[in-house]
mmCIF file with all atom_site columns, C-alpha atoms in Angstrom:
data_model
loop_
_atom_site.group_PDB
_atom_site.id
_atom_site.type_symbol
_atom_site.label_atom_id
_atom_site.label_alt_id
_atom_site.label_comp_id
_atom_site.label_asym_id
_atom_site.label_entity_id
_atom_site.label_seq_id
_atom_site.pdbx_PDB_ins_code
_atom_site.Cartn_x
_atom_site.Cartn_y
_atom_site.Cartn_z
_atom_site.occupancy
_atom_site.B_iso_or_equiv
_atom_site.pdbx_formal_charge
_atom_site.auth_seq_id
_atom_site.auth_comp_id
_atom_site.auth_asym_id
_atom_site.auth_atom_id
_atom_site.pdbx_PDB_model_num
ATOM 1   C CA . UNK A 1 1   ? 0.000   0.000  0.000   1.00 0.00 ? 1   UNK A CA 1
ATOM 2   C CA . UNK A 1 2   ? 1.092   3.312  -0.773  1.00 0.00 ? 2   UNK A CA 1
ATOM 3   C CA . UNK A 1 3   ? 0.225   6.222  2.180   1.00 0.00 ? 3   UNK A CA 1
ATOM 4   C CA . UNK A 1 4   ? 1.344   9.961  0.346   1.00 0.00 ? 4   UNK A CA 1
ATOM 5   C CA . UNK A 1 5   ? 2.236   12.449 3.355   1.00 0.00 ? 5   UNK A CA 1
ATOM 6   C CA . UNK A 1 6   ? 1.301   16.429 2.694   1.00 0.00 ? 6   UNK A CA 1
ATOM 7   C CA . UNK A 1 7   ? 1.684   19.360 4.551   1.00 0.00 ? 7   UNK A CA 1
ATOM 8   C CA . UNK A 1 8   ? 0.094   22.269 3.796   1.00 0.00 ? 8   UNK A CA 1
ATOM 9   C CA . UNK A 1 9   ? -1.051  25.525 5.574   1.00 0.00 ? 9   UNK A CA 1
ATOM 10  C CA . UNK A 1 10  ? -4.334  27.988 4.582   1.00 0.00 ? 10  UNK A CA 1
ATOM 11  C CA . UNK A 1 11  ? -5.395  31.035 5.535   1.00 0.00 ? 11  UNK A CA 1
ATOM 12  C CA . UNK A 1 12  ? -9.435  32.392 5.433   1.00 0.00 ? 12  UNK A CA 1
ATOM 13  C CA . UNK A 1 13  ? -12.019 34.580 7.207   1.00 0.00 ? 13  UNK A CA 1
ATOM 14  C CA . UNK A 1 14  ? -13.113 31.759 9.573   1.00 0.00 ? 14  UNK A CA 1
ATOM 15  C CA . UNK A 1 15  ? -10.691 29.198 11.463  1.00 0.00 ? 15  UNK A CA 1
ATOM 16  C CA . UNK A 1 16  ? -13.468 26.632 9.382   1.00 0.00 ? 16  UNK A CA 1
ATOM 17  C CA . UNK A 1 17  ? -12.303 28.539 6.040   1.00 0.00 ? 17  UNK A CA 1
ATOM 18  C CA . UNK A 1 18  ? -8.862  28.306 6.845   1.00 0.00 ? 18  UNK A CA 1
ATOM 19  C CA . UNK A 1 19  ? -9.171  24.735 7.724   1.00 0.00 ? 19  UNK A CA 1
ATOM 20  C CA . UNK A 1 20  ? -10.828 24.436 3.979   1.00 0.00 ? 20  UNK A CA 1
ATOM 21  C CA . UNK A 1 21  ? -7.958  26.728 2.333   1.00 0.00 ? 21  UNK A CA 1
ATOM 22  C CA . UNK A 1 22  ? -4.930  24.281 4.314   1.00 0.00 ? 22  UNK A CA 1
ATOM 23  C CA . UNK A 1 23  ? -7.126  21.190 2.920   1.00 0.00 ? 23  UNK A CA 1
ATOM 24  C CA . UNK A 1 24  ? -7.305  22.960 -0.322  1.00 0.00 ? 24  UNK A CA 1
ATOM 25  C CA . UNK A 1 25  ? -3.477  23.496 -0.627  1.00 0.00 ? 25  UNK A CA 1
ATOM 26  C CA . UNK A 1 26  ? -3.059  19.923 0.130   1.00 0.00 ? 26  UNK A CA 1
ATOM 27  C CA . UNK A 1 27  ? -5.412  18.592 -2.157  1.00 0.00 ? 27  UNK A CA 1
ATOM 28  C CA . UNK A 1 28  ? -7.989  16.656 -0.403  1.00 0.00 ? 28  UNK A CA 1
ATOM 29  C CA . UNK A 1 29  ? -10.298 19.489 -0.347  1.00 0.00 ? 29  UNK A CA 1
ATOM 30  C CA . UNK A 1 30  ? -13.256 17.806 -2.445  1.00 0.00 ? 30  UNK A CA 1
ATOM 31  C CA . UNK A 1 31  ? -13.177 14.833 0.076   1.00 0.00 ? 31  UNK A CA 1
ATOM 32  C CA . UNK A 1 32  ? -14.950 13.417 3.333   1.00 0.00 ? 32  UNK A CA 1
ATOM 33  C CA . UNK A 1 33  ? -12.752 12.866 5.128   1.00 0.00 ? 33  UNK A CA 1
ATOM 34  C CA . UNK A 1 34  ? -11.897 9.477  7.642   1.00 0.00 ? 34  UNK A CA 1
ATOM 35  C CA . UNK A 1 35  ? -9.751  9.794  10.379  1.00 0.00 ? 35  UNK A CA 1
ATOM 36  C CA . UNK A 1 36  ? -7.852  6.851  11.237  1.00 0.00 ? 36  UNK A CA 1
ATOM 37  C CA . UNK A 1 37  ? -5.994  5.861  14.180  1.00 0.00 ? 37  UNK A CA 1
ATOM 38  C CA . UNK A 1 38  ? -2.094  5.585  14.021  1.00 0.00 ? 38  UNK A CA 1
ATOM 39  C CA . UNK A 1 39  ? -1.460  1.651  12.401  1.00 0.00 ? 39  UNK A CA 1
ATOM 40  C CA . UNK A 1 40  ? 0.566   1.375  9.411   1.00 0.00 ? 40  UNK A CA 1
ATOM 41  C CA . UNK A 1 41  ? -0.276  -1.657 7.672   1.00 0.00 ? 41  UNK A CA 1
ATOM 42  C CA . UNK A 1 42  ? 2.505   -4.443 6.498   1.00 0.00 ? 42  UNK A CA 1
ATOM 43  C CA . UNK A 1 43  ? 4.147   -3.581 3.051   1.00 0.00 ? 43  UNK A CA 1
ATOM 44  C CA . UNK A 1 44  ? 3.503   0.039  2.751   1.00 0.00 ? 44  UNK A CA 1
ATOM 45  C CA . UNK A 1 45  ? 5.512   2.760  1.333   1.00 0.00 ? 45  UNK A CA 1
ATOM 46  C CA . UNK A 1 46  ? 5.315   6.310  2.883   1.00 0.00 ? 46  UNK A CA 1
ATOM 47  C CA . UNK A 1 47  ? 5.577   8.949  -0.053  1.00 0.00 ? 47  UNK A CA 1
ATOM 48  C CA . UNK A 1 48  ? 5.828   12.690 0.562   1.00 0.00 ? 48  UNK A CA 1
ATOM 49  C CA . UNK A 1 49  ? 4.834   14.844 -2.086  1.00 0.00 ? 49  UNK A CA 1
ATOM 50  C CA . UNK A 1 50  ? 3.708   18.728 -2.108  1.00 0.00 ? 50  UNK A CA 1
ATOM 51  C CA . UNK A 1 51  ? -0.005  17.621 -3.299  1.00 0.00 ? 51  UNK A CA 1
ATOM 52  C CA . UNK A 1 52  ? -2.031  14.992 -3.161  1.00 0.00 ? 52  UNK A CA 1
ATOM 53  C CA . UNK A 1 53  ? -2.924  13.924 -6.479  1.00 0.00 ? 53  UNK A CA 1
ATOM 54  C CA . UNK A 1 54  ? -6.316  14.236 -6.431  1.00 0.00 ? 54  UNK A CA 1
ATOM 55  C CA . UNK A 1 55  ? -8.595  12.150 -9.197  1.00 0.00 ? 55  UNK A CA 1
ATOM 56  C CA . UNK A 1 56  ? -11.686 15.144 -9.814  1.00 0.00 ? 56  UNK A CA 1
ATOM 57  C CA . UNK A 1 57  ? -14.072 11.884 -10.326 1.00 0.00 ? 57  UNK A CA 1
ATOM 58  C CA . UNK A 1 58  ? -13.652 11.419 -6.849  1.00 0.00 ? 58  UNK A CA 1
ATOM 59  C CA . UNK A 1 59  ? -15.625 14.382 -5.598  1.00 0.00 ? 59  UNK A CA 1
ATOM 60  C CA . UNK A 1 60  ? -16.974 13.586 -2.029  1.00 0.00 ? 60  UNK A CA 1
ATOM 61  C CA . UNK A 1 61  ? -15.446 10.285 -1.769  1.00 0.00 ? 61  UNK A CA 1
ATOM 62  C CA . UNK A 1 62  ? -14.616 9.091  1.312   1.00 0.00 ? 62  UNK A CA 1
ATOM 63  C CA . UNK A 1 63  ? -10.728 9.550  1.922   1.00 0.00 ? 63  UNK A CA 1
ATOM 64  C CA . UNK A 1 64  ? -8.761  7.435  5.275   1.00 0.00 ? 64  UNK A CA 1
ATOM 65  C CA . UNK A 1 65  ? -5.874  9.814  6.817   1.00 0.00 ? 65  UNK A CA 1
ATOM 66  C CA . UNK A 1 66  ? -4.358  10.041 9.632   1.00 0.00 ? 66  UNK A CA 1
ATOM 67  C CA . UNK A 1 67  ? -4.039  14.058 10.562  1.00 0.00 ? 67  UNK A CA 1
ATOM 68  C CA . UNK A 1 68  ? -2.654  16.724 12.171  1.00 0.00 ? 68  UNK A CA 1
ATOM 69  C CA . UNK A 1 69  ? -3.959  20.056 12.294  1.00 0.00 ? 69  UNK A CA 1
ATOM 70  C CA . UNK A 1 70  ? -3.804  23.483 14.382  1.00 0.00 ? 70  UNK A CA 1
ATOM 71  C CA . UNK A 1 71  ? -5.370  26.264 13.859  1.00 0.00 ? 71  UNK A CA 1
ATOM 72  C CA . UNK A 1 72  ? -5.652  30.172 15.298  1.00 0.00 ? 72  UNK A CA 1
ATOM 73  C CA . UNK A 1 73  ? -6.606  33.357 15.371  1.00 0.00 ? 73  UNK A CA 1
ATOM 74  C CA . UNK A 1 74  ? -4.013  35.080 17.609  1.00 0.00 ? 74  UNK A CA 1
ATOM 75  C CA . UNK A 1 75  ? -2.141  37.016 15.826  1.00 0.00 ? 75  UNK A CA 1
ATOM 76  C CA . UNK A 1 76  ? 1.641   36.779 16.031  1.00 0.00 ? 76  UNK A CA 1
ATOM 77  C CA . UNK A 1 77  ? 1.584   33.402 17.073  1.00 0.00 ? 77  UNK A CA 1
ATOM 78  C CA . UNK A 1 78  ? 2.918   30.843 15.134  1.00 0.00 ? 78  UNK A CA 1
ATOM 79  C CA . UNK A 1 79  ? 1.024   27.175 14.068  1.00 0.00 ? 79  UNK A CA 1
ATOM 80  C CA . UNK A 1 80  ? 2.318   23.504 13.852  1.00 0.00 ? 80  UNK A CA 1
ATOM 81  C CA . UNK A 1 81  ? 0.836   20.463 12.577  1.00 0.00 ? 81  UNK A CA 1
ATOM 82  C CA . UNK A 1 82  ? 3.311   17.116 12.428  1.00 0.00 ? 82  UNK A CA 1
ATOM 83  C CA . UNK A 1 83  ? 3.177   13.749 11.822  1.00 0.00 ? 83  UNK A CA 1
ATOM 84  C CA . UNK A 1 84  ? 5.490   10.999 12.775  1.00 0.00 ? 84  UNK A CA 1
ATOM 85  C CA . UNK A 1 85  ? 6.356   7.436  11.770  1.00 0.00 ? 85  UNK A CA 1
ATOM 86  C CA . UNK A 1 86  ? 8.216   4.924  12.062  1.00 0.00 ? 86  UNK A CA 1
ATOM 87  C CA . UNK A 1 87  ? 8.205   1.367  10.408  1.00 0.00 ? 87  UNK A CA 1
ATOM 88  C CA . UNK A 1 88  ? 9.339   -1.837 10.933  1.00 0.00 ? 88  UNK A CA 1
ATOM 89  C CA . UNK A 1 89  ? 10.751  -4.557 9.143   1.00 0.00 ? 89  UNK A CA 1
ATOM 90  C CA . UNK A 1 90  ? 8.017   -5.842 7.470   1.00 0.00 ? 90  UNK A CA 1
ATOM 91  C CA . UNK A 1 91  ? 6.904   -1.865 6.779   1.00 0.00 ? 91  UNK A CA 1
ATOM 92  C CA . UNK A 1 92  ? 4.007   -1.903 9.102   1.00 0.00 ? 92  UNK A CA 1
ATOM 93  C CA . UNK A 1 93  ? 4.648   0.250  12.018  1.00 0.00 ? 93  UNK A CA 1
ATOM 94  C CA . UNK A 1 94  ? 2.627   3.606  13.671  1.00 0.00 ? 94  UNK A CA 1
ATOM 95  C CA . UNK A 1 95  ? 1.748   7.228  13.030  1.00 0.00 ? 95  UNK A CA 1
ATOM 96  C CA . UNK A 1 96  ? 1.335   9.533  15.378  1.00 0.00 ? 96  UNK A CA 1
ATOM 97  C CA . UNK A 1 97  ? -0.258  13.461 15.152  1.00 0.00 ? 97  UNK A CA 1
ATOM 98  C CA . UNK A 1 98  ? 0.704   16.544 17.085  1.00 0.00 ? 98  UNK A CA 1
ATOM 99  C CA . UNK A 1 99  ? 0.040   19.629 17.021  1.00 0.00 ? 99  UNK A CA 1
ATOM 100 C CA . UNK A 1 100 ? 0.836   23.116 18.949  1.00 0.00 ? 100 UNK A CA 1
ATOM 101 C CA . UNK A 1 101 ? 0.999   26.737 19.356  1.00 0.00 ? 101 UNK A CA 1
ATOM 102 C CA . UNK A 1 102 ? 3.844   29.312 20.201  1.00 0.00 ? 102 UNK A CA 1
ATOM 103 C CA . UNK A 1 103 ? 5.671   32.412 20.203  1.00 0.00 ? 103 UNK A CA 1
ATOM 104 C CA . UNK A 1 104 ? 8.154   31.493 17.570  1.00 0.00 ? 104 UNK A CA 1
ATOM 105 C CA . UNK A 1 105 ? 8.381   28.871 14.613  1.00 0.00 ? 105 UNK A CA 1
ATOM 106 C CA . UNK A 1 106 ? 11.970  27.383 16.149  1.00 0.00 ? 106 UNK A CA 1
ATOM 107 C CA . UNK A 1 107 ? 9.718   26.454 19.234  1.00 0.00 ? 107 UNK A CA 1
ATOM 108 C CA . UNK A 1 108 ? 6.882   24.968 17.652  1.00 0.00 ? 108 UNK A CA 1
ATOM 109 C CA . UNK A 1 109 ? 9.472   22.902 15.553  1.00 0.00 ? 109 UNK A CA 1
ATOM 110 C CA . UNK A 1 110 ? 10.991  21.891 18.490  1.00 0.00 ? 110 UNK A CA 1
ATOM 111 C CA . UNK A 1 111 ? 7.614   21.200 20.434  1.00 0.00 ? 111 UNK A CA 1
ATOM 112 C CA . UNK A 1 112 ? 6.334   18.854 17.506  1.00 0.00 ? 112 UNK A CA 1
ATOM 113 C CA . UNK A 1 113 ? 9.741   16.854 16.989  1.00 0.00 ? 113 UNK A CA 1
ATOM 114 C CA . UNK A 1 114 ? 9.779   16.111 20.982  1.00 0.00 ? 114 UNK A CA 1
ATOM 115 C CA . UNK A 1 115 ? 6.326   14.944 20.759  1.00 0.00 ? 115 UNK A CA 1
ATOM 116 C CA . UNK A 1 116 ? 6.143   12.752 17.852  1.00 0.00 ? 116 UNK A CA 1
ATOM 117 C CA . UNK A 1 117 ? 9.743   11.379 19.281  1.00 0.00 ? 117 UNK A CA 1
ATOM 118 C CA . UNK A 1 118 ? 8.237   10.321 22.244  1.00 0.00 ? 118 UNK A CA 1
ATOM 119 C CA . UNK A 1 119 ? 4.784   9.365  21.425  1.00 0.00 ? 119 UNK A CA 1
ATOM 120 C CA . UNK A 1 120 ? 6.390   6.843  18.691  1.00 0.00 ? 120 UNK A CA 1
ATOM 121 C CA . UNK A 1 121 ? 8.879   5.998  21.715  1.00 0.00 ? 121 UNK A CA 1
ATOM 122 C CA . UNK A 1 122 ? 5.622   4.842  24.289  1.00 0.00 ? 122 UNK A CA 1
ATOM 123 C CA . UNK A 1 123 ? 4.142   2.857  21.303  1.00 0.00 ? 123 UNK A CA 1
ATOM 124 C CA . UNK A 1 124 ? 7.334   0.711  20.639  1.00 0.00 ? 124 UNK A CA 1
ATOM 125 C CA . UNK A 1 125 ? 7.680   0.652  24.172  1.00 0.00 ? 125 UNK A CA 1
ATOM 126 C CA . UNK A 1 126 ? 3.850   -0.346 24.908  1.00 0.00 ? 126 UNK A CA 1
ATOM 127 C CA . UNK A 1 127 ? 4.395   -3.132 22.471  1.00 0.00 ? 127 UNK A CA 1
ATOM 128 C CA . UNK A 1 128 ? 7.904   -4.274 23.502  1.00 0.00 ? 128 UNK A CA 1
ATOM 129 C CA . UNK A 1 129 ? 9.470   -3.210 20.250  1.00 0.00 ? 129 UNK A CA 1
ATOM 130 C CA . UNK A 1 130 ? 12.774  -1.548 19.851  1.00 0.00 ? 130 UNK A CA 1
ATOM 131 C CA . UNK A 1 131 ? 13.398  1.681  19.307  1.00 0.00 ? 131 UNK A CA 1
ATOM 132 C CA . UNK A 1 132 ? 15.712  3.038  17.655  1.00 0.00 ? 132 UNK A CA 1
ATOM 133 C CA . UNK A 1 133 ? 15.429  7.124  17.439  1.00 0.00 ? 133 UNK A CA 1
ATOM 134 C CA . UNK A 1 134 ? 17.182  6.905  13.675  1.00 0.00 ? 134 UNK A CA 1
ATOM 135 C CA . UNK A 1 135 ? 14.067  5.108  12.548  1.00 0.00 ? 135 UNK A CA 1
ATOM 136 C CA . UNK A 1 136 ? 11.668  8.217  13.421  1.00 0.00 ? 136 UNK A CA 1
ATOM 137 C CA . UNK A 1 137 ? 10.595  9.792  10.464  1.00 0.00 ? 137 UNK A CA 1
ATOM 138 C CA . UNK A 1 138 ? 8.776   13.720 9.962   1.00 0.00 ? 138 UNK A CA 1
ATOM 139 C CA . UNK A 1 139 ? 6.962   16.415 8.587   1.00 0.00 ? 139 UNK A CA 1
ATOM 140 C CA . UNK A 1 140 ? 6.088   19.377 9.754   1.00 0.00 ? 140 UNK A CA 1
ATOM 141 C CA . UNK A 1 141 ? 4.291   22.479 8.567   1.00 0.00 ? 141 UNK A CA 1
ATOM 142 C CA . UNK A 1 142 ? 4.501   25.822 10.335  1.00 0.00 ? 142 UNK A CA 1
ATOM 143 C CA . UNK A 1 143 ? 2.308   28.793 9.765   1.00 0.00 ? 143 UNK A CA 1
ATOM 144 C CA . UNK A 1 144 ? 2.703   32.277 11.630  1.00 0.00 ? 144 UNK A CA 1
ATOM 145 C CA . UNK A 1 145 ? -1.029  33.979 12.041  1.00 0.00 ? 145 UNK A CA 1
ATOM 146 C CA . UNK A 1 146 ? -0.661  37.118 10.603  1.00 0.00 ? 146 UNK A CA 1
ATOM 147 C CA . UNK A 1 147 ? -3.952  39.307 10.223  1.00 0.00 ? 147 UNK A CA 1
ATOM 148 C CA . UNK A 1 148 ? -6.699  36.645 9.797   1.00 0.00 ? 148 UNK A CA 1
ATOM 149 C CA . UNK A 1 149 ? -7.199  33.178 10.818  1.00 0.00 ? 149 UNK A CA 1
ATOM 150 C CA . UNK A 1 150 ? -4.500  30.375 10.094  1.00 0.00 ? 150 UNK A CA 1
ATOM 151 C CA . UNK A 1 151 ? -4.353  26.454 9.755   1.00 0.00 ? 151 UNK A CA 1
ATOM 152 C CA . UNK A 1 152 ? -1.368  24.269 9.642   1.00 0.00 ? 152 UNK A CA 1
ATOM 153 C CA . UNK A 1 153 ? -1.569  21.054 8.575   1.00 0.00 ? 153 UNK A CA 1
ATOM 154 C CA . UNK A 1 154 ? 0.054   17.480 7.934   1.00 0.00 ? 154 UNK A CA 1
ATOM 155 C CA . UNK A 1 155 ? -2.066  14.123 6.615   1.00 0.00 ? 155 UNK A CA 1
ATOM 156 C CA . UNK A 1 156 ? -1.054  10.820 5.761   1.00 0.00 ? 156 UNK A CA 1
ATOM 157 C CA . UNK A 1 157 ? -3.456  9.741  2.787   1.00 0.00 ? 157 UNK A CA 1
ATOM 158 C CA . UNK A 1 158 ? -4.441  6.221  2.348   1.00 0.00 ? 158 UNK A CA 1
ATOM 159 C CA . UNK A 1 159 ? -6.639  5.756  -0.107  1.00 0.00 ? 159 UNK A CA 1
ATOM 160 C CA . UNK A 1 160 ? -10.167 6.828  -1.418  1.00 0.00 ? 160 UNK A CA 1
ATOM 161 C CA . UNK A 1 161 ? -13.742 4.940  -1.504  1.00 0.00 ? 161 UNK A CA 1
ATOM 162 C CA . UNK A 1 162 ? -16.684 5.641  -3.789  1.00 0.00 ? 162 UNK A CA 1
ATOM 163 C CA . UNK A 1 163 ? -19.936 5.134  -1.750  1.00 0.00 ? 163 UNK A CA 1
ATOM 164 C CA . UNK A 1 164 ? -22.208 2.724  -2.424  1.00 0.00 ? 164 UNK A CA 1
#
């Protein structure tokens, strides 16, 4: 299975439209979207891109993602939205979502990495798997809330479904 990783951020009159604008500048805007817990399934291959590739035939299909997503109003304060993996041999492993706000993008950053570091730390733990820090992989996207509301965000994309 292939899982494609985006970040994005948006900006809009509403926190709801800038939610809608991130989601648009990721490219799963025409979607319902599924959010999933954190379990990569055996035999799949993590692909970040800039944009999901969206098929327009697929408007309001369901979509499964795993998701991060933050967003504000304050202005001056700055946005993050992460996600973490890490896989094991077989290429199943977890995902895990965080999110914050601070006063300056090098702290969010910092915030997120420690998070996802040792939220994917517990679950290796929980299961008695080792872990090995070298294995953690990331994205992050950062957004600084300027004069109107702001939305950072990072999704893992499985796949679509038509309904029946």
């Amino acid at each position: 299975m292939n899982i494609t990783i985006v970040t994005s951020n948006g900006e809009g009159q509403t926190l709801l439209s800038a939610f809608d604008n991130a989601l648009q500048n990721s490219g799963v805007h025409n979607y319902n979207l599924l959010r999933l817990s954190s379990i990569i399934p055996p035999h799949s291959k993590i692909i970040k891109k800039s944009s999901y590739d969206t098929d327009p035939a697929e408007f309001g299909h369901k979509l499964y993602v795993v998701m991060a997503e933050m967003r504000s109003s304050q202005a001056g304060k700055h946005l993050a939205a992460g996600i973490g993996w890490y896989q094991l041999g077989d290429e199943g492993g977890f995902f895990v979502e965080h999110e914050t706000i601070g006063d300056t993008r090098v702290a969010v950053q910092s915030e997120i990495a420690f998070l996802i570091n040792s939220s994917l730390r517990d679950m290796c733990n929980f299961r008695g798997i080792a872990f090995d820090e070298n294995n953690v992989k990331l994205v992050v996207s950062t957004v600084k809330v300027t004069n109107k509301p702001a939305c950072a965000l990072a999704i893992a994309v499985y796949q679509s479904e038509g309904w029946r």
